[in-house]
CSV table of C-alpha atoms and ligand atoms in Angstrom, one decimal:
chain,number,residue,atom,x,y,z
A,1,MET,CA,166.6,239.9,18.1
A,2,VAL,CA,170.3,239.7,18.2
A,3,GLU,CA,171.5,237.4,15.4
A,4,ALA,CA,174.7,235.5,15.1
A,5,ARG,CA,176.8,235.9,12.0
A,6,PRO,CA,175.2,234.2,9.0
A,7,VAL,CA,178.0,231.6,8.8
A,8,VAL,CA,177.4,230.7,12.4
A,9,ARG,CA,173.7,230.5,12.0
A,10,GLU,CA,174.3,228.0,9.2
A,11,LEU,CA,176.6,225.8,11.3
A,12,PRO,CA,175.0,222.5,12.4
A,13,ALA,CA,174.0,222.4,16.0
A,14,TYR,CA,176.3,220.3,18.2
A,15,LYS,CA,174.9,216.8,18.5
A,16,PRO,CA,176.3,215.0,21.6
A,17,GLY,CA,177.2,211.3,21.1
A,18,ARG,CA,175.4,208.5,23.0
A,19,ASN,CA,176.4,208.0,26.5
A,20,PRO,CA,176.9,204.3,27.3
A,21,ALA,CA,175.3,204.5,30.7
A,22,ASP,CA,172.2,206.2,29.3
A,23,LEU,CA,171.9,203.7,26.5
A,24,ALA,CA,172.3,200.7,28.8
A,25,ARG,CA,169.5,202.0,31.0
A,26,GLU,CA,167.3,202.7,28.1
A,27,ILE,CA,167.6,199.3,26.6
A,28,GLY,CA,167.7,197.5,29.9
A,29,VAL,CA,171.2,195.9,29.9
A,30,ASP,CA,174.0,196.1,32.4
A,31,ARG,CA,176.5,197.7,30.2
A,32,ALA,CA,176.9,199.3,26.8
A,33,VAL,CA,180.1,199.4,24.9
A,34,LYS,CA,181.3,202.7,23.4
A,35,LEU,CA,183.4,202.4,20.3
A,36,ALA,CA,182.6,205.8,18.9
A,37,SER,CA,185.2,208.3,19.8
A,38,ASN,CA,188.6,206.6,19.3
A,39,GLU,CA,189.6,206.8,22.9
A,40,VAL,CA,191.8,204.0,24.4
A,41,ALA,CA,190.0,201.6,26.7
A,42,PHE,CA,192.8,201.5,29.3
A,43,PRO,CA,192.3,203.5,32.5
A,44,PRO,CA,194.5,206.6,33.1
A,45,LEU,CA,198.2,205.8,33.6
A,46,PRO,CA,199.1,205.5,37.3
A,47,ALA,CA,201.7,208.4,37.0
A,48,VAL,CA,198.9,210.5,35.4
A,49,VAL,CA,196.5,209.9,38.3
A,50,GLN,CA,199.3,210.7,40.8
A,51,ALA,CA,200.3,213.9,39.0
A,52,ILE,CA,196.7,215.1,38.8
A,53,ALA,CA,196.2,214.4,42.5
A,54,ALA,CA,199.2,216.4,43.4
A,55,ALA,CA,198.2,219.3,41.1
A,56,VAL,CA,194.7,219.5,42.6
A,57,ALA,CA,196.2,221.3,45.6
A,58,GLU,CA,197.2,224.2,43.4
A,59,THR,CA,194.0,224.8,41.5
A,60,ASN,CA,193.2,228.1,43.2
A,61,ARG,CA,196.0,229.4,40.9
A,62,TYR,CA,195.9,230.0,37.2
A,63,PRO,CA,197.8,227.5,35.1
A,64,ASP,CA,201.1,228.5,33.4
A,65,ASN,CA,199.9,230.2,30.3
A,66,GLY,CA,203.1,229.3,28.5
A,67,ALA,CA,203.0,225.7,29.6
A,68,VAL,CA,206.8,226.0,30.1
A,69,VAL,CA,207.4,222.6,31.7
A,70,LEU,CA,205.3,220.7,29.2
A,71,THR,CA,206.7,222.6,26.3
A,72,ALA,CA,210.2,221.8,27.4
A,73,ALA,CA,209.3,218.1,27.9
A,74,LEU,CA,207.9,217.9,24.4
A,75,ALA,CA,210.9,219.7,22.9
A,76,GLU,CA,213.2,217.3,24.5
A,77,ARG,CA,211.2,214.3,23.6
A,78,TYR,CA,211.0,215.2,19.9
A,79,GLY,CA,214.4,216.9,19.6
A,80,VAL,CA,213.2,220.3,18.7
A,81,ASP,CA,213.6,223.8,20.2
A,82,PRO,CA,210.8,224.9,22.6
A,83,GLY,CA,210.2,227.8,20.3
A,84,GLN,CA,208.9,225.4,17.7
A,85,VAL,CA,206.2,224.0,20.0
A,86,ALA,CA,202.8,225.3,20.9
A,87,THR,CA,200.3,223.5,23.2
A,88,GLY,CA,196.6,223.8,23.1
A,89,CYS,CA,193.3,222.8,24.7
A,90,GLY,CA,193.2,219.6,22.6
A,91,ALA,CA,194.5,219.6,19.0
A,92,VAL,CA,191.1,220.9,17.9
A,93,THR,CA,191.8,224.2,19.6
A,94,LEU,CA,195.1,224.4,17.8
A,95,CYS,CA,193.3,223.9,14.5
A,96,GLN,CA,191.1,226.8,15.4
A,97,GLU,CA,194.0,228.9,16.4
A,98,LEU,CA,195.8,228.1,13.1
A,99,ALA,CA,192.8,229.3,11.2
A,100,GLN,CA,192.6,232.5,13.2
A,101,ALA,CA,196.3,233.0,12.7
A,102,TYR,CA,196.4,232.4,9.0
A,103,ASN,CA,193.0,232.8,7.4
A,104,ASP,CA,191.6,236.2,6.4
A,105,PRO,CA,188.1,236.2,5.0
A,106,GLY,CA,188.3,235.2,1.3
A,107,SER,CA,191.2,232.9,1.9
A,108,SER,CA,190.8,229.1,1.8
A,109,ILE,CA,191.6,225.9,3.7
A,110,ALA,CA,192.1,222.8,1.6
A,111,PHE,CA,191.7,219.2,2.9
A,112,ALA,CA,190.6,215.8,1.8
A,113,TRP,CA,187.0,214.8,2.2
A,114,ARG,CA,185.9,212.8,4.0
A,115,SER,CA,188.3,213.6,6.7
A,116,PHE,CA,188.2,215.1,10.2
A,117,GLU,CA,184.9,216.9,10.7
A,118,MET,CA,186.5,219.9,12.3
A,119,TYR,CA,188.2,221.2,9.1
A,120,PRO,CA,185.1,222.6,7.3
A,121,LEU,CA,183.9,224.2,10.6
A,122,LEU,CA,187.2,226.0,10.9
A,123,ALA,CA,186.9,227.4,7.5
A,124,SER,CA,183.3,228.6,8.1
A,125,VAL,CA,184.1,230.3,11.4
A,126,ALA,CA,187.2,232.0,9.9
A,127,GLY,CA,185.1,233.2,6.9
A,128,ALA,CA,187.4,231.2,4.6
A,129,ARG,CA,186.5,228.9,1.8
A,130,ALA,CA,186.6,225.1,2.5
A,131,VAL,CA,188.1,223.3,-0.4
A,132,ARG,CA,187.2,219.6,-0.2
A,133,VAL,CA,189.2,217.2,-2.3
A,134,PRO,CA,187.5,213.8,-2.6
A,135,LEU,CA,189.2,210.7,-1.4
A,136,VAL,CA,190.2,208.1,-4.0
A,137,PRO,CA,190.3,204.3,-3.7
A,138,GLY,CA,193.3,203.0,-1.9
A,139,ARG,CA,192.9,199.6,-3.5
A,140,PRO,CA,192.2,198.8,-7.1
A,141,GLY,CA,188.4,198.6,-7.5
A,142,GLY,CA,187.9,199.6,-3.9
A,143,VAL,CA,185.9,202.4,-2.3
A,144,PRO,CA,187.3,206.0,-2.1
A,145,ASP,CA,189.1,205.9,1.3
A,146,THR,CA,192.5,207.5,0.7
A,147,HIS,CA,194.1,210.9,0.3
A,148,ASP,CA,194.5,212.1,-3.3
A,149,LEU,CA,197.6,214.2,-2.8
A,150,ASP,CA,197.8,215.2,-6.5
A,151,GLY,CA,194.2,216.4,-6.3
A,152,LEU,CA,195.0,218.3,-3.1
A,153,LEU,CA,198.0,219.9,-4.7
A,154,ALA,CA,195.9,220.9,-7.7
A,155,ALA,CA,193.3,222.5,-5.4
A,156,ILE,CA,195.8,224.7,-3.7
A,157,ASP,CA,195.9,228.2,-5.1
A,158,GLU,CA,197.2,231.6,-4.0
A,159,THR,CA,194.3,232.0,-1.6
A,160,THR,CA,195.1,228.7,0.2
A,161,ARG,CA,196.7,229.5,3.6
A,162,LEU,CA,196.3,226.1,5.2
A,163,ALA,CA,196.2,222.6,3.8
A,164,PHE,CA,195.4,219.7,6.2
A,165,VAL,CA,196.7,216.2,5.6
A,166,CYS,CA,195.2,213.9,8.2
A,167,ASN,CA,197.6,210.9,8.3
A,168,PRO,CA,196.3,208.3,9.2
A,169,ASN,CA,192.9,209.7,8.0
A,170,ASN,CA,190.0,210.0,10.3
A,171,PRO,CA,187.5,208.3,9.7
A,172,THR,CA,188.9,205.8,7.1
A,173,GLY,CA,192.1,204.8,8.9
A,174,THR,CA,194.1,204.8,5.7
A,175,ALA,CA,197.6,206.4,5.5
A,176,VAL,CA,199.7,208.0,2.8
A,177,ARG,CA,203.2,206.7,2.3
A,178,ARG,CA,206.6,208.5,2.5
A,179,ALA,CA,207.4,209.0,-1.2
A,180,GLU,CA,204.1,210.5,-2.2
A,181,LEU,CA,203.9,212.7,0.8
A,182,GLU,CA,207.5,214.0,0.2
A,183,ARG,CA,206.6,214.7,-3.4
A,184,PHE,CA,203.5,216.6,-2.3
A,185,LEU,CA,205.4,218.7,0.3
A,186,ASP,CA,208.1,219.6,-2.2
A,187,ALA,CA,205.5,220.9,-4.6
A,188,VAL,CA,203.2,222.9,-2.3
A,189,PRO,CA,203.8,226.6,-2.7
A,190,ALA,CA,205.7,228.3,0.1
A,191,GLN,CA,202.8,230.6,1.2
A,192,THR,CA,200.6,227.6,2.1
A,193,LEU,CA,201.1,226.0,5.5
A,194,VAL,CA,200.7,222.2,5.3
A,195,VAL,CA,199.4,220.8,8.6
A,196,LEU,CA,200.1,217.1,9.1
A,197,ASP,CA,197.4,216.1,11.5
A,198,GLU,CA,198.9,213.0,13.2
A,199,ALA,CA,196.4,212.5,16.0
A,200,TYR,CA,196.9,208.7,15.5
A,201,ARG,CA,200.6,208.6,14.8
A,202,GLU,CA,201.4,206.3,17.8
A,203,PHE,CA,199.3,203.5,16.3
A,204,VAL,CA,201.1,203.5,13.0
A,205,THR,CA,202.9,200.2,12.4
A,206,ASP,CA,203.8,200.4,8.7
A,207,PRO,CA,207.4,201.7,8.4
A,208,ASP,CA,206.6,203.3,5.1
A,209,VAL,CA,204.1,205.7,6.7
A,210,PRO,CA,206.3,208.6,7.4
A,211,ASP,CA,206.8,210.4,10.7
A,212,GLY,CA,205.7,214.0,10.0
A,213,LEU,CA,208.3,215.4,12.3
A,214,GLU,CA,211.0,213.9,10.1
A,215,LEU,CA,209.4,215.2,6.9
A,216,MET,CA,209.0,218.6,8.5
A,217,ARG,CA,212.8,219.1,8.7
A,218,GLY,CA,214.0,221.7,6.2
A,219,ARG,CA,210.4,222.6,5.2
A,220,PRO,CA,209.4,225.9,6.8
A,221,ASN,CA,205.8,225.6,5.6
A,222,VAL,CA,205.1,222.3,7.4
A,223,ALA,CA,203.7,221.8,10.9
A,224,VAL,CA,202.7,218.7,12.8
A,225,LEU,CA,199.7,218.3,15.1
A,226,ARG,CA,199.6,215.7,17.8
A,227,THR,CA,197.3,215.0,20.8
A,228,PHE,CA,197.4,213.4,24.2
A,229,SER,CA,193.7,212.4,23.7
A,230,LYS,CA,194.2,209.2,21.8
A,231,ALA,CA,197.2,206.9,22.5
A,232,TRP,CA,198.2,208.8,25.7
A,233,GLY,CA,194.8,208.4,27.2
A,234,LEU,CA,194.0,212.0,28.3
A,235,ALA,CA,190.9,212.7,26.2
A,236,GLY,CA,189.0,214.1,29.2
A,237,LEU,CA,191.8,216.5,30.0
A,238,ARG,CA,192.1,218.3,26.7
A,239,VAL,CA,195.7,218.8,25.6
A,240,GLY,CA,197.4,218.7,22.2
A,241,TYR,CA,200.4,220.2,20.6
A,242,LEU,CA,201.8,221.6,17.4
A,243,ILE,CA,205.4,221.4,16.3
A,244,ALA,CA,206.5,223.5,13.4
A,245,GLU,CA,209.7,223.7,11.5
A,246,ASP,CA,209.5,227.5,11.5
A,247,PRO,CA,209.3,228.9,15.0
A,248,ALA,CA,207.2,231.8,13.5
A,249,VAL,CA,204.4,229.3,12.9
A,250,ALA,CA,204.3,228.2,16.6
A,251,GLU,CA,204.5,231.8,17.6
A,252,ALA,CA,201.5,232.8,15.4
A,253,VAL,CA,199.6,230.0,17.1
A,254,ARG,CA,200.7,231.1,20.5
A,255,LYS,CA,199.5,234.7,19.7
A,256,THR,CA,195.9,233.4,19.0
A,257,HIS,CA,196.0,231.1,22.0
A,258,VAL,CA,192.9,231.3,24.2
A,259,PRO,CA,194.5,232.4,27.5
A,260,PHE,CA,194.9,229.7,30.1
A,261,SER,CA,193.0,227.2,28.1
A,262,VAL,CA,195.4,224.4,28.8
A,263,SER,CA,194.5,223.7,32.4
A,264,MET,CA,196.9,223.0,35.2
A,265,LEU,CA,195.7,219.4,35.5
A,266,ALA,CA,196.1,218.9,31.8
A,267,GLN,CA,199.7,220.2,31.8
A,268,ALA,CA,200.7,218.1,34.8
A,269,ALA,CA,199.0,215.0,33.3
A,270,ALA,CA,200.7,215.4,30.0
A,271,VAL,CA,204.1,215.7,31.5
A,272,ALA,CA,203.5,212.6,33.6
A,273,ALA,CA,202.2,210.7,30.5
A,274,LEU,CA,205.4,211.6,28.6
A,275,GLY,CA,207.3,210.1,31.5
A,276,SER,CA,205.4,206.8,31.0
A,277,GLU,CA,206.1,206.4,27.4
A,278,ASP,CA,207.1,202.7,27.7
A,279,GLU,CA,203.8,201.9,29.2
A,280,VAL,CA,202.0,203.9,26.5
A,281,ARG,CA,203.9,202.0,23.8
A,282,ALA,CA,202.9,198.7,25.3
A,283,ARG,CA,199.3,199.8,25.3
A,284,CYS,CA,199.5,200.9,21.7
A,285,ALA,CA,201.0,197.5,20.7
A,286,ALA,CA,198.0,195.8,22.4
A,287,VAL,CA,195.6,198.1,20.5
A,288,THR,CA,197.3,197.5,17.1
A,289,ALA,CA,197.3,193.7,17.8
A,290,GLU,CA,193.5,194.0,18.4
A,291,ARG,CA,193.2,196.1,15.3
A,292,GLU,CA,194.6,193.3,13.2
A,293,ARG,CA,192.4,190.7,14.9
A,294,LEU,CA,189.3,192.8,14.5
A,295,THR,CA,190.1,193.6,10.9
A,296,ALA,CA,190.5,189.9,10.1
A,297,ALA,CA,187.3,189.0,11.9
A,298,LEU,CA,185.3,191.7,10.1
A,299,ARG,CA,186.7,190.6,6.7
A,300,ASP,CA,185.6,187.0,7.6
A,301,ARG,CA,182.1,188.4,8.0
A,302,GLY,CA,182.2,190.0,4.6
A,303,PHE,CA,183.0,193.6,5.4
A,304,ASP,CA,185.3,195.4,3.0
A,305,VAL,CA,187.7,196.8,5.6
A,306,ALA,CA,190.8,198.7,4.5
A,307,ASP,CA,194.1,198.3,6.3
A,308,SER,CA,194.0,200.8,9.2
A,309,GLN,CA,197.0,202.5,10.7
A,310,ALA,CA,194.9,204.1,13.5
A,311,ASN,CA,193.0,202.8,16.5
A,312,PHE,CA,189.7,202.4,14.5
A,313,VAL,CA,188.5,200.7,11.5
A,314,TRP,CA,186.1,201.8,8.7
A,315,LEU,CA,183.2,199.9,7.4
A,316,PRO,CA,182.4,201.4,4.0
A,317,LEU,CA,178.7,200.6,3.9
A,318,GLY,CA,177.2,203.4,1.9
A,319,ASP,CA,173.5,203.7,2.4
A,320,ASP,CA,173.5,200.9,5.0
A,321,ALA,CA,175.7,202.8,7.4
A,322,ALA,CA,173.1,204.5,9.5
A,323,GLY,CA,171.0,201.3,9.7
A,324,LEU,CA,173.8,199.1,10.9
A,325,ALA,CA,174.9,201.7,13.5
A,326,ALA,CA,171.3,201.8,14.8
A,327,ALA,CA,171.0,198.0,14.9
A,328,LEU,CA,174.3,197.8,16.8
A,329,GLU,CA,173.1,200.5,19.3
A,330,ALA,CA,169.9,198.5,19.9
A,331,ARG,CA,172.4,195.7,20.9
A,332,ALA,CA,174.3,198.0,23.3
A,333,VAL,CA,177.2,198.9,21.0
A,334,ILE,CA,177.8,202.5,20.2
A,335,THR,CA,179.7,203.2,16.9
A,336,ARG,CA,180.1,206.3,14.8
A,337,PRO,CA,178.0,206.3,11.6
A,338,PHE,CA,178.5,208.7,8.7
A,339,ALA,CA,175.2,208.5,7.0
A,340,GLY,CA,175.5,207.4,3.4
A,341,GLU,CA,179.2,206.6,3.7
A,342,GLY,CA,180.2,204.2,6.4
A,343,VAL,CA,180.6,203.3,10.1
A,344,ARG,CA,183.8,204.1,12.1
A,345,VAL,CA,184.5,201.6,14.8
A,346,THR,CA,187.1,202.3,17.5
A,347,VAL,CA,189.3,199.3,18.4
A,348,GLY,CA,188.3,198.6,22.0
A,349,SER,CA,189.5,196.1,24.6
A,350,PRO,CA,189.5,192.4,23.4
A,351,GLU,CA,186.2,191.9,25.4
A,352,GLU,CA,184.6,195.0,23.9
A,353,ASN,CA,185.6,193.9,20.4
A,354,ASP,CA,184.1,190.5,21.1
A,355,VAL,CA,180.8,192.2,22.1
A,356,LEU,CA,180.9,194.1,18.8
A,357,LEU,CA,181.5,190.9,16.8
A,358,ALA,CA,178.7,189.1,18.6
A,359,ALA,CA,176.4,192.0,18.0
A,360,LEU,CA,177.2,192.0,14.3
A,361,ASP,CA,176.4,188.3,14.1
A,362,GLN,CA,173.1,188.9,15.9
A,363,VAL,CA,172.2,191.7,13.5
A,364,ARG,CA,173.0,189.4,10.5
A,365,ASP,CA,171.0,186.4,12.0
A,366,ASP,CA,168.0,188.7,12.7
A,367,ALA,CA,168.0,190.0,9.2
A,368,ARG,CA,168.0,186.6,7.7
A,369,VAL,CA,164.5,185.7,6.3
A,370,PRO,CA,163.5,182.3,7.8
B,401,LIG,C1,190.9,213.2,17.8
B,401,LIG,C2,191.5,214.0,16.7
B,401,LIG,C3,192.2,215.2,17.0
B,401,LIG,C4,192.4,215.8,18.3
B,401,LIG,O1,191.6,215.8,19.3
B,401,LIG,P1,191.8,216.6,20.6
B,401,LIG,O2,191.1,215.7,21.6
B,401,LIG,O3,191.2,217.9,20.4
B,401,LIG,O4,193.3,216.7,20.9
B,401,LIG,C5,192.8,215.9,16.0
B,401,LIG,N1,192.7,215.4,14.7
B,401,LIG,C6,192.0,214.3,14.4
B,401,LIG,C7,192.0,213.8,13.0
B,401,LIG,C8,191.4,213.6,15.4
B,401,LIG,O5,190.8,212.4,15.1
């Protein structure tokens, strides 16, 4: 038998999320609500639909492997040189390309835990060590839900090629502030690349949560990851980007790029989305207003919800996490449980959030002993 590499055999098998249509059929309801993957609930932007429709006529051709038009649009939008930009088939692919570009076997990748699930997988596949730095309480007496940047700094050694800082953090929604992040970046050794994963940047409302692109200036070992999957509404098209202070970082990523992996439709859609930024901003404002309403409603129901700077909230339920998610699923609401830790709930449309709150009330009423 041909065997995969030992690290690959040990990787967990991919487990697909529940599909709302299947769930609705299974439990005999008209509609299930999916609040599991941090997508926005709005339909694709009109300009995006138009751009895709126009690009369809060209799909007998390969896409532009350099994504020249999209790269130029991103460079202009963010005030950087096109040489500082690399695009990818979703930000997850850029994470993989970073590990391929920087991690030899025996090197390490440091990150907070719990954070984005992709980080430990990257390390495994690259044959690198995953260095997990536990989260710390963001509020006095609270649950561990926030980056420990001093701990992360202490965990970085001469083998650490990459350090990820997910800000705001997935799945807890908490964010690190400017002063502490600046202090951290100033102290990280020059041979470690700090990747600020800002997949949820567009939902940040606290002015003290820094924009990674500003902090990056003058720091050649810092890069920022962003995506069109969340705020920009293109999750199904797969396109993300990296912007690095040092063009050599973007170039290293481009060298490990899977050829043609950013499709023609994705490139056209992303350019159109950038042209619709006002509409995207208005949508993000609606999402963050709902986030505050949902947070308050959950706190009223006794959940210990931290302030979120993303488009999801975290219910730190410990051992009750899997049970609550299953009970919600039985009531047609799909969330994202992390067994033994908590449940991540995406902020949906006002109607979807009302369905969630009603389902939570039902679960509570059903659990009450008469
Ligand atoms: C969703 C997400 C991404 C990117 O996702 P893509 O769809 O691959 O662009 C990156 N980082 C974090 C923390 C995310 O939650």
